[in-house]
Short mmCIF file of C-alpha atoms and ligand atoms in Angstrom, two decimals:
data_model
loop_
_atom_site.label_atom_id
_atom_site.label_comp_id
_atom_site.label_asym_id
_atom_site.label_seq_id
_atom_site.Cartn_x
_atom_site.Cartn_y
_atom_site.Cartn_z
CA MET A 263 -43.18 289.44 339.98
CA ILE A 264 -41.99 285.86 340.39
CA ASP A 265 -38.43 285.19 339.29
CA LEU A 266 -38.46 281.48 338.41
CA ASP A 267 -34.69 281.44 338.05
CA GLN A 268 -34.36 282.11 341.77
CA HIS A 269 -36.11 278.84 342.51
CA ARG A 270 -34.35 276.74 339.89
CA VAL A 271 -31.49 274.53 341.07
CA LYS A 272 -28.50 275.13 338.84
CA PRO A 273 -26.93 271.88 337.61
CA GLY A 274 -24.45 270.62 340.20
CA ASP A 275 -25.50 273.07 342.95
CA ARG A 276 -26.42 271.55 346.27
CA PRO A 277 -29.11 273.65 347.92
CA ASP A 278 -29.05 273.71 351.71
CA LEU A 279 -32.73 273.16 352.38
CA SER A 280 -32.41 274.22 356.01
CA LYS A 281 -31.43 277.69 354.73
CA ILE A 282 -34.09 278.15 352.06
CA PRO A 283 -37.13 279.84 353.63
CA THR A 284 -40.35 277.87 353.32
CA ARG A 285 -42.48 280.87 354.26
CA GLN A 286 -41.81 283.65 351.81
CA ASN A 287 -43.74 285.75 349.33
CA ALA A 288 -41.42 285.10 346.37
CA GLY A 289 -41.81 288.63 345.02
CA LEU A 290 -45.60 288.74 345.35
CA ASP A 291 -47.10 291.73 347.17
CA SER A 292 -49.95 289.97 348.93
CA LYS A 293 -52.21 286.95 348.92
CA ALA A 294 -54.61 288.83 346.64
CA ASP A 295 -51.74 289.48 344.25
CA GLY A 296 -50.81 285.76 344.24
CA GLU A 297 -54.39 284.67 343.67
CA ALA A 298 -54.85 287.12 340.81
CA LEU A 299 -51.67 285.83 339.19
CA LEU A 300 -52.84 282.23 339.59
CA ALA A 301 -56.20 283.07 337.99
CA SER A 302 -54.61 284.70 334.98
CA ASN A 303 -52.02 281.89 334.64
CA VAL A 304 -54.79 279.28 334.74
CA GLU A 305 -56.49 281.00 331.79
CA ARG A 306 -53.29 281.19 329.77
CA ILE A 307 -52.40 277.56 330.55
CA ASP A 308 -55.79 276.50 329.20
CA GLU A 309 -55.24 278.42 325.99
CA LEU A 310 -51.73 277.04 325.44
CA GLN A 311 -52.81 273.51 326.34
CA GLY A 312 -55.35 273.80 323.53
CA ARG A 313 -52.52 274.54 321.13
CA LEU A 314 -50.32 271.75 322.50
CA TRP A 315 -53.22 269.32 322.02
CA ALA A 316 -53.96 270.54 318.50
CA GLU A 317 -50.31 270.37 317.52
CA GLY A 318 -50.09 266.82 318.92
CA ARG A 319 -46.32 266.51 318.74
CA ARG A 320 -44.94 267.32 322.17
CA SER A 321 -45.89 266.95 325.82
CA VAL A 322 -45.16 268.46 329.24
CA LEU A 323 -44.49 266.43 332.38
CA LEU A 324 -44.63 267.99 335.83
CA VAL A 325 -43.02 265.89 338.55
CA LEU A 326 -44.23 266.82 342.03
CA GLN A 327 -42.36 265.72 345.11
CA GLY A 328 -42.43 266.82 348.72
CA MET A 329 -42.86 265.58 352.27
CA ASP A 330 -46.33 264.50 353.40
CA THR A 331 -48.73 267.46 353.65
CA SER A 332 -46.51 269.58 351.40
CA GLY A 333 -49.56 270.14 349.21
CA LYS A 334 -49.08 268.05 346.11
CA ASP A 335 -52.81 267.35 345.73
CA GLY A 336 -53.82 270.96 346.38
CA THR A 337 -51.30 272.26 343.87
CA ILE A 338 -52.65 270.00 341.16
CA ARG A 339 -56.23 271.01 341.88
CA LYS A 340 -55.49 274.73 341.80
CA VAL A 341 -53.01 274.92 338.92
CA PHE A 342 -54.80 272.57 336.53
CA THR A 343 -58.35 273.54 337.38
CA GLY A 344 -58.86 275.13 333.97
CA VAL A 345 -57.35 272.53 331.65
CA ASN A 346 -59.20 270.28 329.26
CA PRO A 347 -59.29 266.88 331.04
CA ALA A 348 -59.12 265.07 327.68
CA ALA A 349 -55.61 266.40 327.16
CA PHE A 350 -54.43 265.92 330.73
CA GLU A 351 -52.97 262.86 332.44
CA ILE A 352 -52.17 262.32 336.08
CA HIS A 353 -50.70 259.48 338.01
CA GLN A 354 -50.24 258.95 341.72
CA PHE A 355 -47.24 256.76 342.55
CA GLY A 356 -47.77 254.71 345.71
CA VAL A 357 -46.07 251.65 347.13
CA PRO A 358 -45.32 249.47 344.07
CA GLY A 359 -47.80 246.66 343.51
CA PRO A 360 -46.86 243.09 342.52
CA HIS A 361 -46.70 243.82 338.79
CA GLU A 362 -44.60 246.91 339.38
CA ILE A 363 -42.15 245.34 341.78
CA ALA A 364 -41.60 242.58 339.23
CA GLN A 365 -40.11 245.15 336.83
CA ASP A 366 -37.24 247.60 336.98
CA TYR A 367 -38.06 250.73 338.99
CA LEU A 368 -38.37 253.05 335.97
CA TRP A 369 -40.83 250.83 334.16
CA ARG A 370 -43.96 252.14 335.82
CA ALA A 371 -42.85 255.75 335.42
CA HIS A 372 -42.05 255.34 331.75
CA ALA A 373 -45.44 253.77 331.11
CA ARG A 374 -47.14 256.88 332.55
CA VAL A 375 -45.28 259.56 330.64
CA PRO A 376 -47.92 261.76 328.98
CA ARG A 377 -48.72 261.02 325.38
CA ARG A 378 -47.97 263.63 322.72
CA GLY A 379 -50.21 266.65 322.97
CA ARG A 380 -50.88 266.25 326.69
CA ILE A 381 -49.83 267.73 329.97
CA GLY A 382 -49.03 265.05 332.54
CA VAL A 383 -48.44 265.18 336.27
CA PHE A 384 -46.59 262.68 338.43
CA ASN A 385 -47.86 262.96 342.00
CA ARG A 386 -44.74 261.38 343.51
CA SER A 387 -42.63 259.67 340.91
CA HIS A 388 -39.57 257.59 340.07
CA TYR A 389 -37.75 259.81 342.59
CA GLU A 390 -39.35 257.77 345.39
CA ASP A 391 -36.83 255.11 344.38
CA VAL A 392 -33.99 257.32 345.63
CA LEU A 393 -36.02 258.82 348.51
CA VAL A 394 -38.19 256.39 350.47
CA ALA A 395 -36.26 253.45 349.00
CA ARG A 396 -33.09 254.95 350.45
CA VAL A 397 -34.36 256.31 353.78
CA ALA A 398 -36.49 253.27 354.63
CA LYS A 399 -33.61 251.04 353.43
CA LEU A 400 -35.73 249.16 350.93
CA VAL A 401 -32.62 248.68 348.80
CA GLU A 402 -28.90 248.69 349.56
CA LYS A 403 -26.80 251.83 349.12
CA PRO A 404 -24.98 250.69 345.92
CA VAL A 405 -28.40 250.13 344.35
CA TRP A 406 -29.87 253.57 345.03
CA LYS A 407 -26.57 255.37 344.39
CA ARG A 408 -26.40 254.34 340.76
CA ARG A 409 -30.02 255.36 340.12
CA TYR A 410 -29.34 259.10 339.82
CA GLU A 411 -27.52 258.48 336.56
CA HIS A 412 -30.27 256.20 335.26
CA ILE A 413 -32.80 258.89 336.06
CA ASN A 414 -30.81 261.60 334.30
CA ASP A 415 -30.46 259.40 331.22
CA PHE A 416 -34.17 258.56 331.28
CA GLU A 417 -35.20 262.21 331.53
CA ARG A 418 -32.75 263.26 328.82
CA MET A 419 -34.27 260.67 326.53
CA LEU A 420 -37.76 262.02 327.28
CA HIS A 421 -36.57 265.53 326.52
CA ASP A 422 -34.97 264.44 323.22
CA GLU A 423 -38.18 262.69 322.24
CA GLY A 424 -40.37 265.74 322.84
CA THR A 425 -41.42 265.69 326.51
CA SER A 426 -40.53 268.79 328.52
CA VAL A 427 -39.85 267.64 332.06
CA VAL A 428 -40.10 270.11 334.96
CA LYS A 429 -39.76 269.05 338.56
CA CYS A 430 -40.95 270.78 341.72
CA PHE A 431 -39.94 270.05 345.26
CA LEU A 432 -42.64 271.51 347.51
CA HIS A 433 -40.62 272.79 350.43
CA VAL A 434 -42.56 272.88 353.73
CA SER A 435 -41.16 273.37 357.19
CA ARG A 436 -41.41 270.73 359.85
CA GLU A 437 -43.51 273.16 361.94
CA GLU A 438 -45.99 273.71 359.13
CA GLN A 439 -46.22 269.96 358.63
CA PHE A 440 -47.02 269.59 362.33
CA GLU A 441 -49.90 272.07 361.96
CA ARG A 442 -51.24 270.32 358.87
CA LEU A 443 -51.03 266.85 360.45
CA ASN A 444 -52.86 268.17 363.51
CA ALA A 445 -55.56 269.59 361.28
CA ARG A 446 -55.94 266.13 359.75
CA ILE A 447 -56.37 264.64 363.22
CA ASP A 448 -58.79 267.33 364.42
CA ASP A 449 -60.98 267.75 361.35
CA PRO A 450 -63.17 264.68 360.65
CA ARG A 451 -63.29 265.66 356.98
CA LYS A 452 -59.52 265.33 356.85
CA ASN A 453 -59.12 262.14 358.95
CA TRP A 454 -59.09 259.95 355.86
CA LYS A 455 -55.87 261.57 354.68
CA LEU A 456 -53.90 260.35 357.69
CA SER A 457 -51.61 257.40 357.28
CA PRO A 458 -49.04 255.92 359.68
CA SER A 459 -46.34 256.49 357.05
CA ASP A 460 -46.82 260.27 357.51
CA PHE A 461 -45.49 259.90 361.03
CA THR A 462 -42.61 257.55 360.28
CA ALA A 463 -41.43 259.83 357.48
CA ARG A 464 -41.74 262.81 359.83
CA ALA A 465 -39.46 261.07 362.33
CA ASP A 466 -36.89 260.61 359.56
CA TRP A 467 -36.98 264.30 358.54
CA PRO A 468 -33.17 264.84 358.54
CA GLU A 469 -32.63 261.69 356.48
CA TYR A 470 -35.24 262.84 353.96
CA ARG A 471 -33.67 266.30 353.80
CA ASP A 472 -30.33 264.70 352.95
CA ALA A 473 -31.92 262.45 350.37
CA TYR A 474 -33.73 265.43 348.77
CA GLU A 475 -30.55 267.48 348.71
CA ASP A 476 -28.81 264.65 346.87
CA VAL A 477 -31.66 264.48 344.35
CA LEU A 478 -31.51 268.23 343.76
CA GLU A 479 -27.74 268.22 343.40
CA ARG A 480 -27.51 265.20 341.13
CA CYS A 481 -30.65 265.38 339.03
CA SER A 482 -31.26 269.05 338.27
CA THR A 483 -30.18 269.20 334.64
CA LYS A 484 -30.54 271.72 331.86
CA GLN A 485 -33.12 269.55 330.12
CA ALA A 486 -35.03 268.55 333.27
CA PRO A 487 -34.52 271.13 336.01
CA TRP A 488 -35.63 270.97 339.63
CA TYR A 489 -37.35 273.92 341.30
CA VAL A 490 -37.51 274.39 345.07
CA VAL A 491 -40.95 275.86 345.73
CA PRO A 492 -41.55 277.48 349.13
CA ALA A 493 -44.76 275.78 350.22
CA ASP A 494 -45.79 276.96 353.69
CA ARG A 495 -48.05 279.54 352.01
CA LYS A 496 -50.37 277.77 349.64
CA TRP A 497 -51.03 280.85 347.51
CA VAL A 498 -47.29 281.37 346.95
CA ARG A 499 -46.82 277.71 346.05
CA ASN A 500 -49.71 277.77 343.57
CA ALA A 501 -48.57 281.00 341.96
CA ILE A 502 -45.03 279.69 341.43
CA VAL A 503 -46.03 276.29 340.03
CA SER A 504 -48.59 277.86 337.69
CA GLN A 505 -45.98 280.36 336.53
CA LEU A 506 -43.57 277.52 335.81
CA ILE A 507 -46.11 275.54 333.79
CA LEU A 508 -47.05 278.64 331.86
CA ALA A 509 -43.39 279.48 331.15
CA THR A 510 -42.78 275.90 329.97
CA LEU A 511 -45.73 276.05 327.57
CA GLU A 512 -44.75 279.51 326.34
CA LYS A 513 -41.25 278.27 325.57
CA LEU A 514 -42.68 275.39 323.57
CA ASP A 515 -44.95 277.85 321.80
CA PRO A 516 -47.12 275.13 320.24
CA LYS A 517 -48.79 275.99 316.96
CA TYR A 518 -52.14 275.06 315.50
CA PRO A 519 -51.43 272.80 312.55
CA GLU A 520 -52.26 274.01 309.08
CA GLY A 521 -55.58 272.62 307.92
CA VAL A 522 -55.14 269.82 305.43
CA GLU A 523 -58.41 270.43 303.63
CA ASP A 524 -59.06 272.85 300.84
CA HIS A 525 -60.88 275.50 302.85
CA GLU A 526 -62.21 277.34 299.83
CA ALA A 527 -63.82 274.17 298.56
CA LEU A 528 -65.38 273.63 301.99
CA ARG A 529 -66.68 277.21 302.01
CA THR A 530 -68.60 276.59 298.82
CA PHE A 531 -69.89 273.26 300.06
CA PRO A 532 -73.66 273.30 299.63
CA ARG A 533 -75.23 274.35 302.89
CA ASP A 534 -78.84 274.21 301.87
CA HIS A 535 -79.41 270.81 303.47
CA ARG A 536 -80.76 272.45 306.62
P1 LIG B 2077 -49.68 260.60 349.37
O1 LIG B 2077 -48.94 260.48 350.67
O2 LIG B 2077 -48.79 260.91 348.21
O3 LIG B 2077 -50.90 261.47 349.44
P2 LIG B 2077 -50.29 257.84 349.79
O4 LIG B 2077 -50.79 258.07 351.18
O5 LIG B 2077 -50.98 256.83 348.91
O6 LIG B 2077 -50.25 259.18 348.98
O7 LIG B 2077 -48.76 257.48 349.91
C1 LIG B 2077 -48.05 256.94 348.93
C2 LIG B 2077 -46.92 256.19 349.61
O8 LIG B 2077 -46.28 255.39 348.65
C3 LIG B 2077 -45.89 257.10 350.22
O9 LIG B 2077 -45.66 256.75 351.56
C4 LIG B 2077 -44.66 256.82 349.37
O10 LIG B 2077 -43.45 256.94 350.09
C5 LIG B 2077 -44.91 255.41 348.92
N1 LIG B 2077 -44.16 255.11 347.71
C6 LIG B 2077 -44.22 255.72 346.51
N2 LIG B 2077 -43.33 255.19 345.65
C7 LIG B 2077 -42.69 254.21 346.31
C8 LIG B 2077 -41.66 253.30 345.95
N3 LIG B 2077 -41.12 253.30 344.74
N4 LIG B 2077 -41.25 252.42 346.89
C9 LIG B 2077 -41.79 252.42 348.12
N5 LIG B 2077 -42.77 253.24 348.52
C10 LIG B 2077 -43.22 254.14 347.63
#
């Protein structure tokens, strides 16, 4: 049994990431147990997404952050494998392009918030503007420091307007990252995933840990909580994230709308045109 509360960062708490194990089973008995849970969660997510879509009033946004190789892409593929693509939106946030850099930093995130009735995923997000922007010194300290409050206000507004925001930090160890980067070097099918930024960010590991701890402390709110997801074991990571999406949808409990037509009249509609 996964206890999601154990992974949720309570508002104002500052988790010490060096003390939170990255390799743990999170209450699951075995890999088979985790995979069975994922499979059943995927089915339930599909069913509830159908109701969210039919209801058409609210949306769910999953924000995924983590160091390179933490498994953001793999999580998305495994957790959302069963959903209806028509009611699903995903956006990958990379280095801002010329149109993006010409706007405030939240502009591009806001534009990608899922429309009503959809589940959306941010693969990286507006949090890069207090992570890489801070660690790589793309902006001065007074600039990134005031952003936590902007972000909290932005997410509260989304919540008030009907978007449930949940945020996962995929927590991998530096050792596991080393293994995964090596696999990308050794396996020709994975070479394409390598980028020099993976190695510069790896060198700045302690600075990123600090920056993530600040994010978790300052931006885990009641309406948009952060979860620290142990991510060295992919099956544990997938089980937890799927459980969180399922719990979010269950809490929303979307309903099929009442039909607007007179069903009885439709039942007696002549059907002999066949
Ligand atoms: P990923 O590493 O997520 O698989 P990419 O290799 O395309 O995907 O990397 C995206 C890069 O874009 C990352 O290095 C990330 O730090 C960078 N990035 C994202 N948002 C910003 C931002 N707001 N400012 C600067 N760099 C950013």
